[in-house]
mmCIF file of C-alpha atoms in Angstrom:
data_model
loop_
_atom_site.group_PDB
_atom_site.id
_atom_site.type_symbol
_atom_site.label_atom_id
_atom_site.label_comp_id
_atom_site.label_asym_id
_atom_site.label_seq_id
_atom_site.Cartn_x
_atom_site.Cartn_y
_atom_site.Cartn_z
ATOM 1 C CA MET A 1 0.088 -0.041 -0.125
ATOM 2 C CA PHE A 2 2.914 2.181 0.914
ATOM 3 C CA ARG A 3 4.650 1.387 -1.965
ATOM 4 C CA ALA A 4 1.468 2.500 -4.156
ATOM 5 C CA ALA A 5 1.218 5.637 -2.343
ATOM 6 C CA LEU A 6 5.357 6.398 -2.771
ATOM 7 C CA GLN A 7 4.648 5.701 -6.659
ATOM 8 C CA LEU A 8 1.653 8.095 -6.998
ATOM 9 C CA SER A 9 3.740 10.761 -5.101
ATOM 10 C CA VAL A 10 6.574 9.858 -6.940
ATOM 11 C CA SER A 11 4.982 10.526 -10.450
ATOM 12 C CA GLY A 12 3.190 13.323 -9.093
ATOM 13 C CA ALA A 13 6.530 14.968 -8.010
ATOM 14 C CA ARG A 14 7.813 14.268 -11.380
ATOM 15 C CA SER A 15 5.079 15.994 -13.210
ATOM 16 C CA LEU A 16 5.292 19.002 -11.319
ATOM 17 C CA THR A 17 9.217 19.272 -11.412
ATOM 18 C CA ARG A 18 9.619 18.495 -15.217
ATOM 19 C CA SER A 19 8.905 21.693 -17.491
ATOM 20 C CA ARG A 20 8.846 19.640 -20.530
ATOM 21 C CA PRO A 21 6.203 16.908 -21.329
ATOM 22 C CA GLN A 22 7.748 13.740 -19.964
ATOM 23 C CA TYR A 23 5.334 10.670 -20.314
ATOM 24 C CA THR A 24 7.305 7.811 -20.392
ATOM 25 C CA ALA A 25 5.707 4.869 -18.774
ATOM 26 C CA SER A 26 6.612 5.050 -14.786
ATOM 27 C CA VAL A 27 8.924 2.378 -13.110
ATOM 28 C CA ALA A 28 7.607 -1.177 -13.347
ATOM 29 C CA ALA A 29 4.494 -1.391 -11.021
ATOM 30 C CA ARG A 30 6.490 -3.985 -8.781
ATOM 31 C CA SER A 31 9.221 -2.423 -6.854
ATOM 32 C CA TYR A 32 11.399 -5.217 -5.508
ATOM 33 C CA SER A 33 14.345 -4.374 -3.136
ATOM 34 C CA HIS A 34 16.116 -6.987 -4.581
ATOM 35 C CA GLY A 35 16.721 -8.008 -8.137
ATOM 36 C CA LYS A 36 16.659 -6.046 -11.301
ATOM 37 C CA GLN A 37 13.986 -3.622 -11.854
ATOM 38 C CA GLU A 38 12.362 -3.485 -15.282
ATOM 39 C CA THR A 39 13.516 0.055 -16.713
ATOM 40 C CA ASP A 40 10.559 1.986 -18.788
ATOM 41 C CA GLU A 41 11.943 0.931 -22.144
ATOM 42 C CA GLU A 42 11.814 -2.748 -20.819
ATOM 43 C CA PHE A 43 8.463 -1.696 -19.995
ATOM 44 C CA ASP A 44 7.571 0.061 -23.511
ATOM 45 C CA ALA A 45 9.301 -2.844 -25.354
ATOM 46 C CA ARG A 46 7.160 -5.700 -23.322
ATOM 47 C CA TRP A 47 3.836 -3.864 -24.054
ATOM 48 C CA VAL A 48 4.724 -3.520 -27.651
ATOM 49 C CA THR A 49 5.615 -6.863 -28.225
ATOM 50 C CA TYR A 50 2.326 -7.980 -26.795
ATOM 51 C CA PHE A 51 0.012 -6.266 -29.135
ATOM 52 C CA SER A 52 2.496 -6.213 -32.022
ATOM 53 C CA LYS A 53 1.729 -10.288 -32.010
ATOM 54 C CA PRO A 54 0.434 -11.055 -35.302
ATOM 55 C CA ASP A 55 -2.422 -13.330 -34.446
ATOM 56 C CA ILE A 56 -3.751 -11.723 -31.179
ATOM 57 C CA ASP A 57 -7.038 -12.236 -30.265
ATOM 58 C CA ALA A 58 -9.942 -10.181 -28.843
ATOM 59 C CA TRP A 59 -9.317 -11.557 -25.533
ATOM 60 C CA GLU A 60 -5.656 -10.700 -25.451
ATOM 61 C CA LEU A 61 -6.435 -7.355 -26.797
ATOM 62 C CA ARG A 62 -9.099 -6.567 -23.987
ATOM 63 C CA LYS A 63 -7.001 -8.194 -21.384
ATOM 64 C CA GLY A 64 -4.104 -6.001 -22.525
ATOM 65 C CA MET A 65 -5.542 -3.168 -22.467
ATOM 66 C CA ASN A 66 -7.534 -3.325 -19.231
ATOM 67 C CA THR A 67 -4.239 -4.599 -17.431
ATOM 68 C CA LEU A 68 -2.272 -1.280 -19.234
ATOM 69 C CA ILE A 69 -5.429 0.810 -17.945
ATOM 70 C CA GLY A 70 -5.066 -0.563 -14.446
ATOM 71 C CA TYR A 71 -1.265 0.738 -14.124
ATOM 72 C CA ASP A 72 -0.393 3.923 -12.719
ATOM 73 C CA LEU A 73 0.529 5.311 -16.020
ATOM 74 C CA VAL A 74 -0.383 6.733 -19.238
ATOM 75 C CA PRO A 75 0.881 4.530 -22.092
ATOM 76 C CA GLU A 76 3.726 5.828 -24.000
ATOM 77 C CA PRO A 77 2.394 6.498 -28.009
ATOM 78 C CA LYS A 78 4.446 3.795 -29.366
ATOM 79 C CA ILE A 79 2.536 0.973 -26.936
ATOM 80 C CA LEU A 80 -1.003 2.429 -28.298
ATOM 81 C CA ASP A 81 0.104 2.900 -31.976
ATOM 82 C CA ALA A 82 0.881 -1.462 -31.625
ATOM 83 C CA ALA A 83 -2.884 -1.272 -29.712
ATOM 84 C CA LEU A 84 -4.632 0.611 -32.874
ATOM 85 C CA ARG A 85 -2.657 -1.744 -35.220
ATOM 86 C CA ALA A 86 -4.116 -5.104 -33.253
ATOM 87 C CA CYS A 87 -7.758 -3.257 -33.457
ATOM 88 C CA ARG A 88 -7.056 -2.993 -37.126
ATOM 89 C CA ARG A 89 -5.930 -7.103 -37.618
ATOM 90 C CA LEU A 90 -9.020 -7.539 -35.191
ATOM 91 C CA ASN A 91 -11.554 -5.295 -37.209
ATOM 92 C CA ASP A 92 -12.382 -3.327 -34.318
ATOM 93 C CA LEU A 93 -12.859 0.181 -34.821
ATOM 94 C CA ALA A 94 -15.006 0.876 -31.692
ATOM 95 C CA SER A 95 -12.262 -0.659 -29.194
ATOM 96 C CA ALA A 96 -9.729 1.563 -30.957
ATOM 97 C CA ILE A 97 -11.950 5.065 -30.117
ATOM 98 C CA ARG A 98 -12.768 3.166 -26.696
ATOM 99 C CA ILE A 99 -8.652 3.186 -26.028
ATOM 100 C CA LEU A 100 -8.188 6.867 -27.411
ATOM 101 C CA GLU A 101 -11.318 8.005 -24.465
ATOM 102 C CA ALA A 102 -9.373 5.777 -22.003
ATOM 103 C CA VAL A 103 -5.992 7.385 -22.718
ATOM 104 C CA LYS A 104 -7.601 10.909 -22.306
ATOM 105 C CA ASP A 105 -9.470 9.877 -19.150
ATOM 106 C CA LYS A 106 -5.946 8.018 -17.406
ATOM 107 C CA SER A 107 -4.438 11.657 -18.091
ATOM 108 C CA GLY A 108 -6.640 12.805 -15.231
ATOM 109 C CA PRO A 109 -5.866 16.673 -14.605
ATOM 110 C CA HIS A 110 -2.532 16.769 -16.663
ATOM 111 C CA LYS A 111 -4.647 18.158 -19.472
ATOM 112 C CA GLU A 112 -1.375 18.346 -21.843
ATOM 113 C CA ILE A 113 -0.959 14.615 -22.494
ATOM 114 C CA TYR A 114 -3.656 13.576 -24.079
ATOM 115 C CA PRO A 115 -3.122 16.348 -26.985
ATOM 116 C CA TYR A 116 0.663 15.326 -26.966
ATOM 117 C CA VAL A 117 -0.497 11.780 -27.576
ATOM 118 C CA LEU A 118 -2.779 12.453 -30.401
ATOM 119 C CA GLN A 119 -0.271 14.499 -32.156
ATOM 120 C CA GLU A 120 2.247 11.590 -32.023
ATOM 121 C CA LEU A 121 -0.045 8.842 -32.996
ATOM 122 C CA GLN A 122 -2.011 11.130 -35.914
ATOM 123 C CA PRO A 123 0.185 9.593 -38.853
ATOM 124 C CA THR A 124 -0.930 6.314 -37.471
ATOM 125 C CA LEU A 125 -4.615 7.540 -36.881
ATOM 126 C CA ASN A 126 -4.587 8.563 -40.587
ATOM 127 C CA GLU A 127 -3.154 5.817 -41.849
ATOM 128 C CA LEU A 128 -5.788 3.735 -40.329
ATOM 129 C CA GLY A 129 -8.993 5.721 -40.531
ATOM 130 C CA ILE A 130 -9.543 6.253 -36.789
ATOM 131 C CA PRO A 131 -11.438 9.046 -35.848
ATOM 132 C CA THR A 132 -10.664 10.553 -32.555
ATOM 133 C CA PRO A 133 -13.539 11.016 -30.130
ATOM 134 C CA GLU A 134 -13.922 14.799 -30.462
ATOM 135 C CA GLU A 135 -14.097 13.998 -34.021
ATOM 136 C CA LEU A 136 -17.200 12.270 -33.424
ATOM 137 C CA GLY A 137 -18.570 14.088 -30.624
ATOM 138 C CA ILE A 138 -18.907 11.534 -28.120
ATOM 139 C CA ASP A 139 -16.571 13.610 -25.916
ATOM 140 C CA LYS A 140 -19.349 15.635 -24.694
ATOM 141 C CA ALA A 141 -21.812 13.888 -22.659
ATOM 142 C CA TYR B 1 -11.774 -52.186 -3.808
ATOM 143 C CA THR B 2 -11.711 -51.038 -7.288
ATOM 144 C CA VAL B 3 -9.995 -47.653 -8.418
ATOM 145 C CA SER B 4 -12.052 -45.533 -11.404
ATOM 146 C CA GLN B 5 -9.683 -44.612 -13.735
ATOM 147 C CA SER B 6 -11.826 -41.240 -14.645
ATOM 148 C CA THR B 7 -14.185 -39.321 -12.634
ATOM 149 C CA ALA B 8 -15.092 -37.602 -16.002
ATOM 150 C CA VAL B 9 -19.052 -38.084 -16.537
ATOM 151 C CA SER B 10 -19.224 -39.775 -19.861
ATOM 152 C CA LYS B 11 -21.214 -38.490 -22.741
ATOM 153 C CA ARG B 12 -23.632 -41.027 -22.626
ATOM 154 C CA GLN B 13 -24.380 -40.496 -18.949
ATOM 155 C CA THR B 14 -24.638 -36.419 -19.449
ATOM 156 C CA GLU B 15 -27.036 -37.126 -22.531
ATOM 157 C CA ALA B 16 -29.325 -39.207 -19.995
ATOM 158 C CA ARG B 17 -29.344 -36.423 -17.325
ATOM 159 C CA GLY B 18 -29.368 -33.263 -19.188
ATOM 160 C CA VAL B 19 -27.348 -30.080 -18.823
ATOM 161 C CA ALA B 20 -28.168 -27.675 -16.560
ATOM 162 C CA LYS B 21 -29.866 -24.238 -17.899
ATOM 163 C CA VAL B 22 -27.129 -21.483 -18.134
ATOM 164 C CA GLU B 23 -28.172 -18.946 -15.400
ATOM 165 C CA GLU B 24 -27.852 -15.365 -16.808
ATOM 166 C CA TYR B 25 -25.925 -14.136 -14.171
ATOM 167 C CA THR B 26 -23.118 -16.524 -14.755
ATOM 168 C CA LEU B 27 -22.112 -15.665 -18.246
ATOM 169 C CA PRO B 28 -20.078 -12.700 -18.969
ATOM 170 C CA ALA B 29 -21.900 -8.977 -18.360
ATOM 171 C CA TYR B 30 -21.287 -5.902 -19.727
ATOM 172 C CA PHE B 31 -20.751 -2.872 -17.917
ATOM 173 C CA ASP B 32 -19.205 0.876 -18.352
ATOM 174 C CA ARG B 33 -16.108 1.306 -16.226
ATOM 175 C CA ARG B 34 -13.353 4.234 -16.570
ATOM 176 C CA GLU B 35 -10.962 1.551 -15.147
ATOM 177 C CA SER B 36 -11.715 -1.065 -17.404
ATOM 178 C CA PRO B 37 -12.165 0.348 -20.834
ATOM 179 C CA LEU B 38 -12.925 -2.833 -22.965
ATOM 180 C CA PRO B 39 -15.498 -4.752 -21.328
ATOM 181 C CA ASP B 40 -15.642 -8.743 -21.578
ATOM 182 C CA ILE B 41 -18.982 -8.337 -24.379
ATOM 183 C CA LYS B 42 -20.225 -6.117 -26.753
ATOM 184 C CA PHE B 43 -23.311 -3.955 -25.824
ATOM 185 C CA VAL B 44 -25.332 -5.095 -28.431
ATOM 186 C CA GLN B 45 -25.453 -8.997 -28.525
ATOM 187 C CA GLN B 46 -28.223 -9.348 -31.247
ATOM 188 C CA LEU B 47 -27.161 -7.221 -34.366
ATOM 189 C CA SER B 48 -29.948 -6.016 -36.944
ATOM 190 C CA PRO B 49 -29.469 -6.999 -41.322
ATOM 191 C CA GLU B 50 -28.290 -2.880 -40.966
ATOM 192 C CA GLN B 51 -25.484 -3.622 -38.198
ATOM 193 C CA LYS B 52 -24.433 -7.101 -39.363
ATOM 194 C CA SER B 53 -23.844 -5.472 -42.708
ATOM 195 C CA LEU B 54 -21.930 -2.306 -40.805
ATOM 196 C CA LYS B 55 -19.456 -5.063 -39.328
ATOM 197 C CA GLU B 56 -18.882 -6.205 -42.827
ATOM 198 C CA LYS B 57 -17.884 -3.119 -43.991
ATOM 199 C CA GLU B 58 -15.856 -2.431 -40.625
ATOM 200 C CA LYS B 59 -13.481 -5.377 -42.066
ATOM 201 C CA GLY B 60 -12.589 -2.932 -44.852
ATOM 202 C CA SER B 61 -10.605 0.048 -44.823
ATOM 203 C CA TRP B 62 -11.751 2.182 -42.144
ATOM 204 C CA ALA B 63 -11.774 5.716 -43.942
ATOM 205 C CA ALA B 64 -13.940 4.752 -46.004
ATOM 206 C CA LEU B 65 -16.744 4.515 -43.161
ATOM 207 C CA SER B 66 -18.793 7.862 -42.437
ATOM 208 C CA LYS B 67 -18.916 9.189 -39.226
ATOM 209 C CA GLU B 68 -22.723 8.102 -38.612
ATOM 210 C CA GLU B 69 -20.951 4.774 -39.602
ATOM 211 C CA LYS B 70 -18.112 4.956 -37.268
ATOM 212 C CA ILE B 71 -20.672 6.179 -34.065
ATOM 213 C CA ALA B 72 -22.925 3.621 -34.943
ATOM 214 C CA LEU B 73 -19.806 1.046 -34.483
ATOM 215 C CA TYR B 74 -18.973 2.564 -31.477
ATOM 216 C CA ARG B 75 -22.528 2.274 -30.093
ATOM 217 C CA ILE B 76 -22.680 -1.247 -31.074
ATOM 218 C CA SER B 77 -19.559 -2.151 -29.099
ATOM 219 C CA PHE B 78 -20.323 0.098 -26.222
ATOM 220 C CA LYS B 79 -23.376 1.804 -24.120
ATOM 221 C CA GLU B 80 -22.068 5.139 -22.652
ATOM 222 C CA SER B 81 -18.414 7.060 -23.686
ATOM 223 C CA PHE B 82 -16.417 7.846 -21.132
ATOM 224 C CA ALA B 83 -18.358 11.477 -21.155
ATOM 225 C CA GLU B 84 -21.366 10.013 -20.617
ATOM 226 C CA MET B 85 -20.360 7.543 -17.696
ATOM 227 C CA ASP B 86 -18.483 10.282 -16.255
ATOM 228 C CA LYS B 87 -21.106 12.864 -15.937
ATOM 229 C CA GLY B 88 -22.836 13.315 -12.323
ATOM 230 C CA THR B 89 -25.995 12.344 -12.107
ATOM 231 C CA GLY B 90 -27.421 15.379 -10.069
ATOM 232 C CA GLU B 91 -28.635 12.764 -7.377
ATOM 233 C CA TRP B 92 -27.148 15.351 -4.564
ATOM 234 C CA LYS B 93 -29.968 17.985 -4.906
ATOM 235 C CA SER B 94 -32.715 15.331 -4.292
ATOM 236 C CA VAL B 95 -30.421 14.296 -1.099
ATOM 237 C CA VAL B 96 -30.467 17.819 0.013
ATOM 238 C CA ALA B 97 -33.940 18.740 -0.878
ATOM 239 C CA GLY B 98 -34.726 15.369 0.899
ATOM 240 C CA ILE B 99 -32.918 16.840 3.959
ATOM 241 C CA PHE B 100 -34.720 20.099 3.887
ATOM 242 C CA PHE B 101 -38.140 18.412 3.548
ATOM 243 C CA PHE B 102 -37.455 16.102 6.532
ATOM 244 C CA ILE B 103 -36.132 19.040 8.968
ATOM 245 C CA GLY B 104 -38.716 21.298 8.037
ATOM 246 C CA PHE B 105 -41.536 18.039 9.027
ATOM 247 C CA THR B 106 -40.217 17.763 12.003
ATOM 248 C CA GLY B 107 -40.267 21.145 12.717
ATOM 249 C CA LEU B 108 -44.115 21.025 12.133
ATOM 250 C CA VAL B 109 -44.296 18.201 14.599
ATOM 251 C CA VAL B 110 -42.461 19.801 17.477
ATOM 252 C CA LEU B 111 -44.598 22.933 16.900
ATOM 253 C CA TRP B 112 -47.523 20.635 17.066
ATOM 254 C CA GLN B 113 -46.086 18.839 20.083
ATOM 255 C CA ARG B 114 -45.561 22.189 22.083
ATOM 256 C CA LYS B 115 -48.853 23.139 21.692
ATOM 257 C CA TYR B 116 -51.216 20.307 22.240
ATOM 258 C CA VAL B 117 -48.330 17.549 24.197
ATOM 259 C CA TYR B 118 -46.826 19.677 26.426
ATOM 260 C CA GLY B 119 -48.281 21.008 29.918
ATOM 261 C CA ASP B 120 -47.358 24.867 30.824
ATOM 262 C CA VAL B 121 -43.648 25.366 32.441
ATOM 263 C CA PRO B 122 -43.603 25.647 36.534
ATOM 264 C CA HIS B 123 -44.297 29.105 37.927
ATOM 265 C CA THR B 124 -40.572 29.244 39.076
ATOM 266 C CA PHE B 125 -39.863 30.314 35.206
ATOM 267 C CA ASP B 126 -42.305 33.553 35.242
ATOM 268 C CA PRO B 127 -39.858 36.868 34.735
ATOM 269 C CA GLU B 128 -41.036 38.208 38.203
ATOM 270 C CA TYR B 129 -40.070 35.175 40.139
ATOM 271 C CA LYS B 130 -36.861 34.604 38.500
ATOM 272 C CA GLN B 131 -35.821 38.499 39.383
ATOM 273 C CA LYS B 132 -37.012 37.632 43.182
ATOM 274 C CA GLU B 133 -34.618 34.619 42.682
ATOM 275 C CA VAL B 134 -31.645 36.296 41.620
ATOM 276 C CA GLN B 135 -32.121 39.296 44.287
ATOM 277 C CA ARG B 136 -32.225 36.812 46.905
ATOM 278 C CA MET B 137 -29.162 34.995 45.514
ATOM 279 C CA LEU B 138 -27.044 38.297 45.432
ATOM 280 C CA ASP B 139 -28.611 38.697 48.739
ATOM 281 C CA MET B 140 -27.209 35.721 50.385
ATOM 282 C CA ARG B 141 -23.858 36.402 48.291
ATOM 283 C CA ILE B 142 -23.958 33.020 46.460
ATOM 284 C CA ASN B 143 -20.716 31.712 45.026
ATOM 285 C CA PRO B 144 -18.477 34.594 46.057
ATOM 286 C CA VAL B 145 -15.489 35.052 43.982
ATOM 287 C CA ASP B 146 -12.068 35.802 45.537
ATOM 288 C CA PHE B 147 -9.144 36.411 43.189
ATOM 289 C CA PHE B 148 -6.521 38.381 42.653
ATOM 290 C CA PHE B 149 -7.603 41.160 40.195
ATOM 291 C CA PRO B 150 -6.074 41.338 37.176
ATOM 292 C CA LEU B 151 -4.899 44.961 36.379
ATOM 293 C CA LEU B 152 -7.733 44.398 33.273
ATOM 294 C CA LEU B 153 -11.188 43.303 33.646
ATOM 295 C CA LEU B 154 -13.409 41.921 30.740
ATOM 296 C CA ASN B 155 -17.062 43.296 31.423
ATOM 297 C CA ASP B 156 -20.372 41.597 29.795
ATOM 298 C CA PHE B 157 -19.761 42.494 26.383
ATOM 299 C CA GLY B 158 -15.947 40.787 25.939
ATOM 300 C CA SER B 159 -14.532 44.285 25.846
ATOM 301 C CA LEU B 160 -11.768 45.476 28.602
ATOM 302 C CA LEU B 161 -12.554 47.638 31.558
ATOM 303 C CA PRO B 162 -9.543 49.669 33.319
ATOM 304 C CA LEU B 163 -9.381 48.802 36.988
ATOM 305 C CA LYS B 164 -11.198 51.712 38.698
ATOM 306 C CA VAL B 165 -14.769 50.408 37.340
ATOM 307 C CA MET B 166 -15.165 47.276 39.215
ATOM 308 C CA TYR B 167 -18.036 45.260 39.633
ATOM 309 C CA HIS B 168 -20.145 45.533 42.732
ATOM 310 C CA LYS B 169 -18.442 43.139 45.380
#
């Protein structure tokens, strides 16, 4: 419990002190007192590999997404890119839009994260023809 | 003493006994949650023919879909968007209104009680009696206060008085 609180405060302090957007995935969900800690890059690479599986099935996409959103971080654009491409392989446009909504919701009070993520994903969104929730007007209740 | 090799029920036995009805609560459920963006099942389970053809079109290029079609696809899979599921219900207004209503009702009950239930207060509460009571207490020197006089005193209004204005002792 305290680990989680420390993580939250660390990530909160991090976002306050950094002036430029630094939205890399925070350190791994588990903090061991011994053993190797997973770096941010390893974390990202692991998740990109997960979503890049060519024959990923719908359950794995859902499981991966729900797990990823459960972490105390906003996923890197490259992870989301892999997830969106997995949606394309599964012919699931609705999930792709839902993922974008979830990213915006996950950033919470940090309003600058979502536009940054969209900006990074714009080539993919254009290539796959994925609309943003704002374009569809479902971002308003 | 025989040991059975397998505890699995044979197919013949299953067909003879029948299979239990699948209860609805045992199946995966749909729910909109912030922390779980992709639910286990789609929201709309039985697709109409238009929806089925739309699903077929989804297999092609998504850029070819119109905005309405994209929204329709979203609504097949999901009931409420994040914005819709997060918005407040305004239930607090009903709660506050209910609180005020019942406080008011209680006030009416209390007023009715005062009039119809309680008798008169004792005569010892009359203003004249109270005045005589206080005078008697003063005459008897009830609870004399002996203390070292501070340089400044507080009078009844809570403001400071200089020493020369003292209470009658």
